[in-house]
Amino acid sequence: MSETGTDVVKRGMAEQLKGGVIMDVVTREQARIAEDAGAVAVMALERVPADIRRDGGVSRMSDPDMIDAIKAEVTIPVMAKARIGHFVEAQVLQAIGVDYIDESEVLTPADYAHHIVKTDFTVPFVCGATNLGEALRRISEGAAMVRSKGEAGTGDVSQATTHIRTILGQIKRLTTLDDAELFEAAKELRAPIELVRQTAELGRLPVVLFVAGGVATPADAAMMMQLGADGVFIGSGIFKSGDPAARARACVEATAYFDDAERIAKVSRGLGEAMVGISVDSLGAGDLLAQRGW
Amino acid sequence: MRVGVLALQGDVREHVRALEGAGASAVPVKRVSDLDDLDGIVLPGGESTTMGKLLTLFDLLEPLQARISGGLPTYGTCAGMILLASEVLDGRSDQRLIGGLDITVRRNAFGSQVHSFEQDLTVEGVGEVHGVFIRAPWVERAGSSVDVLASVGEHPVAVRQGHLLATSFHPELTGEGRMHEFFVNTLVAKREDS
């Protein structure tokens, strides 16, 4: 008997990406550059977050033709984004055979109360989270991978730092609690007690945890790894920089050798301009994408 | 017994745990110096194109090739099977391989992630194993010195050629331990005897 769409194959797929960099790409040429640089997967989308931020308007799932073109170009897994709560966009992405769906706050939410019931799908999902409760709620809905949200399209790593530190700090605290305290923690986290207990026992999430939202340099990527991330998403940081191919290679190298400062120094040389970026401080509350999702 | 796990990228932690469960002392391998004093090595699951690039970039490809062709017992799972193969279909034309195992593999042979599956298998010399196949390759051609240990349909998914073992599936994800015990007790222990 062979079975598809199980938790083991969904979560197991993300395990294969650990220690790697997943890059946002908007054209097949960019997908080629990402694969050549050693990306473990690409995220196919119509506009990188920096452009979504600049252009405004409603941001939606990409054209299936565009996703197909990228799938044809590379042999590594291709991910694509659906709007929060937009289960039909997710059905479409599953139908065209993407390898992973990101239910993403970077796109305009389609439902301000509900997330997609991800257990209904064969294709696995990754979801964003700013804290442990949010991460566990997404896992209970069926997410097979979590990424901390950071603040996409800014090139400012401070929110990514806050979110990964928050999630890992809250997990560390769980490991010190007794049974009675875990029930109280589950209430505070607004998460199922079984998942809270499992997380406390493992001392980590039961799924892979990547970082996203603001990573722009090899040192940023290595910092996220040293803080305890399993891997890194880089969105605007690569293709909004002066020399994308060189920066992509350098970020892959710095992620693999995150604990080797000499190597990070070496790959940080002569990369040209980093993305200009926006300091998160200068954004109004309404501009913060990380607040989408609940 | 000291068994290395190539730790450039992929599910390294799971292999370390499975090897330790099988009684070996597992060491992550990231640098050429990590290759010293190993009795065996595991090439984990991950992305084979990424691992191939990192192997070249970090000057690990040739030292690893030298040790593996020199008789170091090696077990490759999924991407690791691809890296060990002498030829790859549906991969990148410039994909870097370690080679040594006389097989032709087809990448993502079962399809994209929605076709990833779990299935019980009988592996010759090992017994019943729960196979987890994730965007898995299969063996399209096996040379005359290669033993096929298990197949799905007509496609070999577990093969052995002397000191080299490779599976399309991921025994490190199931917690069963049988494939790792087989590798440690049969291939690695045999080399220690000689």
Short mmCIF file of C-alpha atoms in Angstrom, two decimals, chain B residues 3 5 12 20-21 23 28 30 50 99 108 110 123 142 151 158 165:
data_model
loop_
_atom_site.label_atom_id
_atom_site.label_comp_id
_atom_site.label_asym_id
_atom_site.label_seq_id
_atom_site.Cartn_x
_atom_site.Cartn_y
_atom_site.Cartn_z
CA VAL B 3 30.74 7.20 10.87
CA VAL B 5 27.49 12.36 7.93
CA VAL B 12 21.87 15.55 8.85
CA GLU B 20 23.91 6.46 17.03
CA GLY B 21 20.87 4.21 17.47
CA GLY B 23 25.73 1.83 17.83
CA PRO B 28 29.15 15.72 10.99
CA LYS B 30 31.91 19.81 6.68
CA THR B 50 23.06 22.17 -3.92
CA GLY B 99 30.25 8.70 -8.52
CA ASN B 108 12.41 13.09 -9.23
CA PHE B 110 8.16 9.44 -9.12
CA VAL B 123 14.92 -5.17 1.42
CA ALA B 142 22.23 -1.14 -12.56
CA SER B 151 12.28 -2.35 -6.01
CA ALA B 158 17.82 -0.01 -2.93
CA LEU B 165 24.88 1.21 -0.37
#
